[in-house]
Coordinates of C-alpha atoms in Angstrom, one line a residue:
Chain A
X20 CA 0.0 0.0 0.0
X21 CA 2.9 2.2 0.9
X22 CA 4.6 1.7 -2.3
X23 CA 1.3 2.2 -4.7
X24 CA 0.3 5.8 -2.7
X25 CA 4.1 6.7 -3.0
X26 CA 3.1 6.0 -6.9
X27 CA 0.3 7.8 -7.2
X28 CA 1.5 11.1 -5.3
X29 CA 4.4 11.0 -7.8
X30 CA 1.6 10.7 -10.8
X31 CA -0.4 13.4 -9.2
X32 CA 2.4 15.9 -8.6
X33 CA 4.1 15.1 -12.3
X34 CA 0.7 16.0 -13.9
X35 CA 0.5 19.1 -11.6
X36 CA 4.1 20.5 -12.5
X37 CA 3.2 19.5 -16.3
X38 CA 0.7 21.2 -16.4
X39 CA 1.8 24.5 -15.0
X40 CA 4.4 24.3 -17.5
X41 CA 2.2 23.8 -20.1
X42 CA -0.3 26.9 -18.7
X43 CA 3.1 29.0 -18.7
X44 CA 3.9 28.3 -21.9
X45 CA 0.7 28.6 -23.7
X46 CA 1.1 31.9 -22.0
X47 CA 4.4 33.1 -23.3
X48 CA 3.7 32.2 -26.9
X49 CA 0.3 33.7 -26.6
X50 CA 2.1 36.7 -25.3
X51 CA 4.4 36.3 -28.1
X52 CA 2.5 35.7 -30.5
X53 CA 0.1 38.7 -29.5
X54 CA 3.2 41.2 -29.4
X55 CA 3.8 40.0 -33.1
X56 CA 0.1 40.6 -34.1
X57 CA 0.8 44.2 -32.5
X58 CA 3.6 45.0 -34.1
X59 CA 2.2 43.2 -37.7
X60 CA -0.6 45.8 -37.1
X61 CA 1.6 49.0 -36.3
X62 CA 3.4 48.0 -39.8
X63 CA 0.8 47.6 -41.8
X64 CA -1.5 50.4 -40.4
X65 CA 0.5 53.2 -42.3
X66 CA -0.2 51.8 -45.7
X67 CA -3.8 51.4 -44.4
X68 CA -3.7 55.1 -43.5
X69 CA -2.0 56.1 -47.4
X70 CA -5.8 55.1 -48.5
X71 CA -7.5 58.1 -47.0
X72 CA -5.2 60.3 -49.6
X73 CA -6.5 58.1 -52.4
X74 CA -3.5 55.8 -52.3
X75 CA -4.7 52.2 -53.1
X76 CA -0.4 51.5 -53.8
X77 CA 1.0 50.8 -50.2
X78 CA -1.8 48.0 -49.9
X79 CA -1.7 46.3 -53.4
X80 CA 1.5 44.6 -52.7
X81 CA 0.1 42.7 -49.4
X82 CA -1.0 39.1 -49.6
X83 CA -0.9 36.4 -46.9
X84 CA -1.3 37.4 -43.2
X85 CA -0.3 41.0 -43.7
X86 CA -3.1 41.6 -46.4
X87 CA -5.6 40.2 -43.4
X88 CA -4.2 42.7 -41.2
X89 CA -4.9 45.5 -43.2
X90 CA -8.7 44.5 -43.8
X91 CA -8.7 43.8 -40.2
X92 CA -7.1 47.3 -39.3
X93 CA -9.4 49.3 -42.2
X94 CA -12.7 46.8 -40.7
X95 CA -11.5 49.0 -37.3
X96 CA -11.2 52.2 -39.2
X97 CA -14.2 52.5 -41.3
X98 CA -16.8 53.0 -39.0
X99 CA -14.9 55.6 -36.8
X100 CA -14.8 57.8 -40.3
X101 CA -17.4 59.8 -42.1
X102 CA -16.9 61.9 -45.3
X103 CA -14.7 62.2 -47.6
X104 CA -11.8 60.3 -46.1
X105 CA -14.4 57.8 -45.7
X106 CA -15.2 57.5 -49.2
X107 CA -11.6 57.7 -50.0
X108 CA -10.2 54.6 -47.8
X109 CA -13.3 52.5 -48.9
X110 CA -12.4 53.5 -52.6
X111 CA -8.9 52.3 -51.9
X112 CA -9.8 49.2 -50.9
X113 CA -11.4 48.1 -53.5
X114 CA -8.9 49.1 -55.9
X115 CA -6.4 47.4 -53.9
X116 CA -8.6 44.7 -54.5
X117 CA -9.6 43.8 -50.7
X118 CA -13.8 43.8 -51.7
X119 CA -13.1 41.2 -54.3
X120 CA -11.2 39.2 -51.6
X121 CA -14.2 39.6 -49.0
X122 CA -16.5 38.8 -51.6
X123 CA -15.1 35.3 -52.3
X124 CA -14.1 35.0 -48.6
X125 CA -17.8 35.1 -47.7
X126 CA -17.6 31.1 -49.3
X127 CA -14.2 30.2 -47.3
X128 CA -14.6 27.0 -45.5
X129 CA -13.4 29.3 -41.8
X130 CA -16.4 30.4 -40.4
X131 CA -14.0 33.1 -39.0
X132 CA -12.7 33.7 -42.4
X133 CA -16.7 34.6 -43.6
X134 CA -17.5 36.2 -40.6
X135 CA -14.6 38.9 -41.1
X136 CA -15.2 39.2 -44.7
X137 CA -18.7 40.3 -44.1
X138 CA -17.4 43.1 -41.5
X139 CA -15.0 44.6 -44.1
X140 CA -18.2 44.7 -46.4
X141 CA -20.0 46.3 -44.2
X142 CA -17.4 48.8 -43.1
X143 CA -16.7 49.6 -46.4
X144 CA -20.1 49.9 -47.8
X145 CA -19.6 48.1 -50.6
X146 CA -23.0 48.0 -52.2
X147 CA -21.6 45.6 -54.9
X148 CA -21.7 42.4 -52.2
X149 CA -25.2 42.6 -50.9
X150 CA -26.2 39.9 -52.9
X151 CA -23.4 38.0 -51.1
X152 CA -24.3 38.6 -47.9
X153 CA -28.0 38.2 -48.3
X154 CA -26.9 34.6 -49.4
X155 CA -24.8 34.6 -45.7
X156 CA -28.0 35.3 -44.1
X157 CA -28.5 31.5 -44.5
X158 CA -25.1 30.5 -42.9
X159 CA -25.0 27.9 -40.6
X160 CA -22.5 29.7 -38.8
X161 CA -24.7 32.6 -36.1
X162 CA -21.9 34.7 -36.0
X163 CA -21.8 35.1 -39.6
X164 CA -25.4 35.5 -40.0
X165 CA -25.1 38.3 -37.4
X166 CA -21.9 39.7 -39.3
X167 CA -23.9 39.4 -42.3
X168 CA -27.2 41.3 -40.8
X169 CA -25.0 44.0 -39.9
X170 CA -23.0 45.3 -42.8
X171 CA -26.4 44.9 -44.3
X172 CA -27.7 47.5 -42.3
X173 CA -24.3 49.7 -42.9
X174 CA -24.4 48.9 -46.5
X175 CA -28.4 50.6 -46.1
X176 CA -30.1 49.1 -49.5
X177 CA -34.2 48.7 -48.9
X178 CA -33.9 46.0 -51.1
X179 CA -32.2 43.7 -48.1
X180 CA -35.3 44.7 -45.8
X181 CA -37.5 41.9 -46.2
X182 CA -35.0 39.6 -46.0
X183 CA -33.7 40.6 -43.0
X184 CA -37.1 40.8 -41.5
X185 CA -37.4 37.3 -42.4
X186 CA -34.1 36.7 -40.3
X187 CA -35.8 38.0 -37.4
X188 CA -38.9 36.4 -38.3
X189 CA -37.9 32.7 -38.1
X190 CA -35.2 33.7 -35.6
X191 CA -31.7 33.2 -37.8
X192 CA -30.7 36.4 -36.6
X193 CA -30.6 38.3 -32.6
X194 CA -33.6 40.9 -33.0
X195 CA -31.5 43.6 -31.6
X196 CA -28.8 43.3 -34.4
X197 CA -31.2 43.6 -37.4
X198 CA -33.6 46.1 -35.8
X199 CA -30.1 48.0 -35.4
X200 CA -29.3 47.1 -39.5
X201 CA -33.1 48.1 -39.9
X202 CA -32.5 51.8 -38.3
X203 CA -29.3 52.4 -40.4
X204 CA -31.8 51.8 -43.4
X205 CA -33.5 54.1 -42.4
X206 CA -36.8 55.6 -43.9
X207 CA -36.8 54.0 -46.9
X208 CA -37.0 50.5 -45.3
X209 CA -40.4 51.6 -44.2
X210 CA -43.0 50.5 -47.3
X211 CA -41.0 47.3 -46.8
X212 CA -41.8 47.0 -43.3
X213 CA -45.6 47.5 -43.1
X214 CA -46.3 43.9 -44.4
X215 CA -44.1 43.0 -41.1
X216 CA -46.4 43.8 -38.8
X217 CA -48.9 41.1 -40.2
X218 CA -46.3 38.6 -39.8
X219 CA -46.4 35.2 -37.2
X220 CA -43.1 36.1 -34.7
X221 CA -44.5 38.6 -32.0
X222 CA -40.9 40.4 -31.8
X223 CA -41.5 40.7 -35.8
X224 CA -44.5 42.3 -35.6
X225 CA -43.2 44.9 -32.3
X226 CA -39.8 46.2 -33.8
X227 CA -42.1 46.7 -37.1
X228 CA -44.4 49.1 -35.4
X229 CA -41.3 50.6 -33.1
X230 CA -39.7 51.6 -36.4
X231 CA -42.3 52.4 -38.2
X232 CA -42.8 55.4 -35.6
X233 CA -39.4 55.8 -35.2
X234 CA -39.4 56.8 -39.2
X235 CA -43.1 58.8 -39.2
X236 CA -44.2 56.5 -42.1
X237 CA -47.4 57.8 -42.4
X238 CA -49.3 54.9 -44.5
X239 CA -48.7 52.3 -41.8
X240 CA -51.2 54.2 -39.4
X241 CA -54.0 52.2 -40.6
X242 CA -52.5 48.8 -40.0
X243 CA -51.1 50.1 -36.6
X244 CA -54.4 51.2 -35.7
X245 CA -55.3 48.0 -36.2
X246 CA -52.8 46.6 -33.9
X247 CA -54.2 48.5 -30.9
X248 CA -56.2 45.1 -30.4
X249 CA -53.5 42.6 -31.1
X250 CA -53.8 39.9 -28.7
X251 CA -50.2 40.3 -28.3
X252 CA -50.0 42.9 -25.1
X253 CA -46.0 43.6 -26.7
X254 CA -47.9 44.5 -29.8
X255 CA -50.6 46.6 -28.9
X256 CA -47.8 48.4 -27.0
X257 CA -45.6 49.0 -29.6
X258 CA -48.7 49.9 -32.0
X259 CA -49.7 52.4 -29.7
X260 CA -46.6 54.2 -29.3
X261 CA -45.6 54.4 -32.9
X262 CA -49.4 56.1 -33.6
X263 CA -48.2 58.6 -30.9
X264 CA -45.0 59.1 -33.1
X265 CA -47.1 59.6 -36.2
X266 CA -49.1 61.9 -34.6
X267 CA -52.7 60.8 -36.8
X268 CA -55.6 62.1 -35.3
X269 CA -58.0 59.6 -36.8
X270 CA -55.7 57.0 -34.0
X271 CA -56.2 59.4 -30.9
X272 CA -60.1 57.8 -29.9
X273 CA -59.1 54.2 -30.4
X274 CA -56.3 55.3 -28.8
X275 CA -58.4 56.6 -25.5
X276 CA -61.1 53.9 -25.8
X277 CA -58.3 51.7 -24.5
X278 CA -57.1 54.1 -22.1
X279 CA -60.7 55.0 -21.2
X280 CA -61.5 51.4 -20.3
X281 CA -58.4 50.2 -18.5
X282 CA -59.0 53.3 -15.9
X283 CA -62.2 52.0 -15.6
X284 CA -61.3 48.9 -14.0
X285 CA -60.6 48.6 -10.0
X286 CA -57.4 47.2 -10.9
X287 CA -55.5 48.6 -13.8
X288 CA -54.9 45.5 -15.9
X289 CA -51.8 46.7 -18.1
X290 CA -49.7 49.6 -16.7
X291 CA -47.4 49.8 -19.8
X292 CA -50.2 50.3 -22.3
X293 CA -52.0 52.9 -20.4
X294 CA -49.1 54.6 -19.7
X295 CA -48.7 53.5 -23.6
X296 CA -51.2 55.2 -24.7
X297 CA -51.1 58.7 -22.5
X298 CA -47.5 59.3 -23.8
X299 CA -49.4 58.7 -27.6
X300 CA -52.5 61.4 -26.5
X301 CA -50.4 63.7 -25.7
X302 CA -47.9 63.4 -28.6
X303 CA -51.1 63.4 -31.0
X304 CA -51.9 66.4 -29.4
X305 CA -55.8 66.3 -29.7
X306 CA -56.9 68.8 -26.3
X307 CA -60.4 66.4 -26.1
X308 CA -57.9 64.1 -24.5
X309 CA -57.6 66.2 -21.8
X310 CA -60.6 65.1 -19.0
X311 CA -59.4 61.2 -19.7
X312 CA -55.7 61.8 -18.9
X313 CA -56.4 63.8 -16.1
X314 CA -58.4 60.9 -14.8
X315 CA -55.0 58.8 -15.3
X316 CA -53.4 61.0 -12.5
X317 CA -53.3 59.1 -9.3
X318 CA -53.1 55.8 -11.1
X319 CA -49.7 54.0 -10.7
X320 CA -46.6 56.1 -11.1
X321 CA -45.7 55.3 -14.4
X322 CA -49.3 56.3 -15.6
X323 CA -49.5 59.1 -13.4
X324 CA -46.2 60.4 -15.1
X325 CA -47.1 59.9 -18.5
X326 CA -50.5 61.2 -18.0
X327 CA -48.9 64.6 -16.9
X328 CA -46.3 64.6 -19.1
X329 CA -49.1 64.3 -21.7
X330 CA -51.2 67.2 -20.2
X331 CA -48.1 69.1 -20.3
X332 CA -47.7 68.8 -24.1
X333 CA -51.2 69.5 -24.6
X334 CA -51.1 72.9 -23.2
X335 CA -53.7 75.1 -21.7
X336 CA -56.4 72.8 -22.3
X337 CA -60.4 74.2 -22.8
X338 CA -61.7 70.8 -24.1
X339 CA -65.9 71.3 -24.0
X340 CA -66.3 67.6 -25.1
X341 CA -64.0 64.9 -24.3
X342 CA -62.8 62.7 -26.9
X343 CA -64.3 59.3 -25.9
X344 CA -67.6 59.7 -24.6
X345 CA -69.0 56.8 -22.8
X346 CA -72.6 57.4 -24.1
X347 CA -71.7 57.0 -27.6
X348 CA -70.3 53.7 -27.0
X349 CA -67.1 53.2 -26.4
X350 CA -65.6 49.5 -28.2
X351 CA -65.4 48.2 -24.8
X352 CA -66.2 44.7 -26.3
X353 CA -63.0 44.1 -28.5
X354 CA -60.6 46.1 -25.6
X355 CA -62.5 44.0 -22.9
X356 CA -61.7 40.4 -25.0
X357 CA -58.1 41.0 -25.6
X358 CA -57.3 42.5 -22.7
X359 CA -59.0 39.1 -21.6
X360 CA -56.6 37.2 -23.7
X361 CA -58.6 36.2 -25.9
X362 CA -58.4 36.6 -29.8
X363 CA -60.7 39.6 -31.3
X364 CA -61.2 38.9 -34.8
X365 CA -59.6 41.6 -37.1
X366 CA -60.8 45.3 -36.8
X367 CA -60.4 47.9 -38.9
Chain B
X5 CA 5.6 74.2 -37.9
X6 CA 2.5 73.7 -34.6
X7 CA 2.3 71.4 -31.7
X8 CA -0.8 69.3 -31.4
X9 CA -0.9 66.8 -28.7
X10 CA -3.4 64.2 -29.0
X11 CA -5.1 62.4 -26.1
X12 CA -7.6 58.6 -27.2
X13 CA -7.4 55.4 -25.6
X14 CA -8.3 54.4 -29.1
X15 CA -4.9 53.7 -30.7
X16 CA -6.6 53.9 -34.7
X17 CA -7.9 57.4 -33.5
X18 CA -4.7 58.6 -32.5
X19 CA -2.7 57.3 -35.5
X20 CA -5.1 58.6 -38.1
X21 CA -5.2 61.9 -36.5
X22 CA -1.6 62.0 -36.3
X23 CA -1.2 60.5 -39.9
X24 CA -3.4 63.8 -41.3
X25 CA -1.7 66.4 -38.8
X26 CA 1.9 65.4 -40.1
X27 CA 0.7 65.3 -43.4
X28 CA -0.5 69.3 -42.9
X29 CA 2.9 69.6 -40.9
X30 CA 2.2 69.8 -37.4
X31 CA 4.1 68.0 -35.2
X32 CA 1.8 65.1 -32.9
X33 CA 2.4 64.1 -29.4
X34 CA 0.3 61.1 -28.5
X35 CA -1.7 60.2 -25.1
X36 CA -3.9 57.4 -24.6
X37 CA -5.0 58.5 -21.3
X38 CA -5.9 61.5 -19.4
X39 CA -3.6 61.5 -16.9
X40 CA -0.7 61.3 -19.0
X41 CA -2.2 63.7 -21.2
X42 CA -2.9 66.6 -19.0
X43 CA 1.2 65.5 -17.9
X44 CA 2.4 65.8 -21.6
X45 CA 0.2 68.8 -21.3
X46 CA 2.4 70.4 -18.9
X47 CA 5.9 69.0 -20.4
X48 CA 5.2 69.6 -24.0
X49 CA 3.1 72.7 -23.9
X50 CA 1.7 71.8 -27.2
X51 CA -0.1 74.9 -29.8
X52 CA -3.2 73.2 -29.6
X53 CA -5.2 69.8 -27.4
X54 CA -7.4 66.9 -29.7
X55 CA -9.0 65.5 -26.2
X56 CA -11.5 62.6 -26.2
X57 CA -13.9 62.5 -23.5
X58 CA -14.4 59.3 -22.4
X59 CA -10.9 57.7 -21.1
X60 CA -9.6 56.1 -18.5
X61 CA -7.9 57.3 -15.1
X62 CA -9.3 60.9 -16.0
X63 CA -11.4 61.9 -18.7
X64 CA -11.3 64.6 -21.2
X65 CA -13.8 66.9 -19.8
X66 CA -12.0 66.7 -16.1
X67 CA -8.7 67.5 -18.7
X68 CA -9.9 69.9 -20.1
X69 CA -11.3 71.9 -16.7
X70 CA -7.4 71.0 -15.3
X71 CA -5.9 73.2 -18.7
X72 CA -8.1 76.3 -17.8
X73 CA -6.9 76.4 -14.4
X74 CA -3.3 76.1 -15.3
X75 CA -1.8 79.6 -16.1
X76 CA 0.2 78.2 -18.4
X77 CA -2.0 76.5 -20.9
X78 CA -5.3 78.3 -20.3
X79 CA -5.1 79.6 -23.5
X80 CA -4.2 76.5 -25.7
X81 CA -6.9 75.8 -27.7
X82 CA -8.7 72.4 -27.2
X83 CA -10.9 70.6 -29.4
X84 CA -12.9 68.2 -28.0
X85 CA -13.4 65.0 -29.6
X86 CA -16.1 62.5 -28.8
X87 CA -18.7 59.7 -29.5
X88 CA -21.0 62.2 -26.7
X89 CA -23.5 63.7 -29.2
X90 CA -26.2 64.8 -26.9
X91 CA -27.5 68.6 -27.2
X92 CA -26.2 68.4 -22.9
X93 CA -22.6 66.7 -23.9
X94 CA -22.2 69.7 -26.2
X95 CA -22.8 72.3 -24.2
X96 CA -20.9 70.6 -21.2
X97 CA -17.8 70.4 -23.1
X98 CA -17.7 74.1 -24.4
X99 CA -18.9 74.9 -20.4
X100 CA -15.3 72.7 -19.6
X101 CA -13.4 75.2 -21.7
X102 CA -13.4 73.2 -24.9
X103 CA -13.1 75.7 -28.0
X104 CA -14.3 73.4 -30.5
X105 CA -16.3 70.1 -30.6
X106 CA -16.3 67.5 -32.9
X107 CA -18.8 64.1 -32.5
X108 CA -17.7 60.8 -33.8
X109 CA -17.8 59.2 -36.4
X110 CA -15.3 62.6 -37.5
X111 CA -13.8 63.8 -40.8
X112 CA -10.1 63.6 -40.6
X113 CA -9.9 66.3 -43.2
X114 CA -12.6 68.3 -41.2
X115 CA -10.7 67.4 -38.0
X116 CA -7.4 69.4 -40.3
X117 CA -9.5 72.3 -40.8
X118 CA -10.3 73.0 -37.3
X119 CA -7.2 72.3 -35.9
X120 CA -5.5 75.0 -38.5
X121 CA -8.5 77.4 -38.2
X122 CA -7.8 77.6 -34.3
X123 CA -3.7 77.6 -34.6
X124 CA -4.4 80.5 -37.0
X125 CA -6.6 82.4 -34.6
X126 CA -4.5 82.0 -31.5
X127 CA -1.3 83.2 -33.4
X128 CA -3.0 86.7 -33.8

């Protein structure tokens, strides 16, 4: 027994010392190796830097690991530009033939390799590979998909809009990184989007209405409207506060039907989409609003604030008739069902 | 030929403002933090400060308040340079002392027209 535990403490403390070796060493060459990269970088940077004068020459003799470095170090660059010199390193690039590179890298068998390529396309712009990264939407890789998504956005063609909703849609993509490519779009992604908000994914159908208000498009108020009885509560949210951003005032009595019938319950069912849909009264602006958000005062704090913050933007208010009256029937039904739960069947 | 010093943790920033300075002919001393900034501050006593704001162990803004003080360099013309675009940063940075201020994503060449536009004006 005493010779076999003598064996095994040896074993034990030989695998220990090996290992601490082998964690010092991987340390040292990483070091190394990282020291290289660093000085690689402060080489190549320079001829990088020739490209913001127009000077594709310094970077058309690279190949190999110090042509990666100078994508890698322009990737870095580009977004921290605007303007001319912008449009000047970009333009170098591709005559130093790095976008024809990233183009065909976007097929490399590296998901590492792709996923880079697709930032230098993005970075640079280059309108000329969307058709290339629309394809690496379908990656199997999710950090090129993501990649992808991205210089999609920077790149900023409507024409890549519906299928980076469909990303979101069936979930290929995070939701945060193409409603970010969606923004840098812009307004003109906006006739693409309104078909969005009839679509199955409930985080489709929200960041559609979000930006949709976000970019005043105008022609989705009547599907938003619509939305105000989702049966998604994320939805009706979202639906509400982008009709507040338009600012319609054909949306502003829906709008306080739903607010007029939440106050009237003893316990206020959904917080967020009266608070929701105050912020939207007041942004609309219509003074009839006034009586119904003053009611809202005294009703939860976030209500309460959003109520007042409401009254505050709608001025000095002399409203003779308030804009939902309770005699004329209110569409309590529809607001009383979904608020329920329950499917309402579409309305108009 | 003007001193500019120069003061980013981002190391890109700093090169490509120091690439299109020495291009122009200045001559760029580089910081990538604010305490060794406001010390090459002192040592160099550079013609004119490219501060970011947001930086480690002191930030531009607290740089910035530190030059005004000093009797030496209250008059050394600082452009601030940052990523804070709020209507508030803004006027927070000219309140700090800054003479100019420039949000990222910048224009290098833009950056070049400042920077001689103020070395101009504080020659006169």
């Amino acid at each position: 027994m005493g010779l076999a535990f003598t064996i095994s403490l040896v074993v034990l403390g030989t695998t220990l010392v090996l290992l601490l070796v082998s964690v010092v060493a991987a340390k040292v060459v990483g070091g190394r190796r990282e020291r290289a990269h660093e000085r690689l970088v402060d080489e190549v940077r320079p001829l990088v830097l020739a490209g913001l004068e127009g000077d594709a020459e310094p970077m058309l003799g690279l190949s190999g690991t110090r042509a990666e470095v100078a994508e890698s170090v322009a990737t870095t660059l580009l977004p921290k530009l605007r303007g001319a010199d912008r449009a000047e390193l970009a333009s170098a690039l591709e005559r130093a033939g790095a976008i024809e590179r990233a183009r065909r890298a976007l097929h490399h068998g590296r998901a590492s390799r792709r996923q880079r390529a697709a930032e230098l396309l993005g970075a640079a712009g280059a309108a000329s590979a969307t058709v290339d990264l629309l394809a690496a939407l379908d990656d199997h890789d999710a950090g090129v998909r993501t990649s992808a998504a991205r210089a999609l956005g920077r790149i900023g063609r409507p024409g890549s809009v519906p299928a980076l909703v469909a990303a979101l849609d069936d979930r290929r993509v995070p939701a945060n990184t193409v409603a970010m490519a969606l923004l840098r779009v812009g307004p003109r992604a906006a006739p693409a989007l309104v078909p969005a908000l009839q679509l199955g994914a409930v985080r489709t159908r929200t960041i559609a209405a979000e930006l949709l208000g976000s970019f005043g498009h105008l022609p989705a108020a009547p599907t938003l409207h619509a939305l105000v009885y989702d049966e998604e509560p994320r939805v009706r949210i979202s639906a509400v506060r982008a009709l507040g951003r338009l600012g319609e005032p054909s949306t502003a009595p829906r709008i306080a039907g739903v607010l007029q019938w939440l106050l009237a319950q003893p316990e206020l069912p959904d917080a967020d989409l009266a608070a929701a849909c105050a912020t939207a009264l007041g942004q609309i602006g219509d003074r009839r609003a006034a009586p119904l958000l003053r009611q809202a005062l005294g009703r939860s704090h976030r209500v309460s604030f959003a109520a007042a913050a409401a009254l505050a933007e709608l001025g000095p208010t002399v409203a003779p008739e308030p804009l939902v009256d309770p005699a004329d029937g209110v569409e309590t039904a529809p607001v009383a069902a979904i608020l329920a739960g329950r499917a309402v069947g579409a309305a108009s | 030929m003007s001193k500019v010093l120069v003061v980013d943790d981002d190391v890109d920033i700093c090169a490509l403002i120091r690439f299109k300075l020495e291009q122009m002919g200045h001559e760029v001393v580089v910081e990538h933090d604010g305490d060794g900034g406001l010390a090459a501050a002192r040592e160099e006593h550079p013609d004119l400060v490219v501060l970011d704001w947001m930086m480690p162990r002191r930030t531009g803004l607290e740089v910035c308040v530190e030059l005004r003080q000093d009797a030496e360099l209250e008059r050394v013309p600082v452009i601030l340079l940052t990523a804070k675009a709020q209507e508030a940063d803004v006027q927070r940075g000219f309140a700090a002392g800054a003479d100019d201020y420039i949000v990222k994503p910048f224009s290098p060449r833009e950056l070049g027209s400042r920077v001689g536009a103020l070395l101009q004006r504080s020659r006169r």
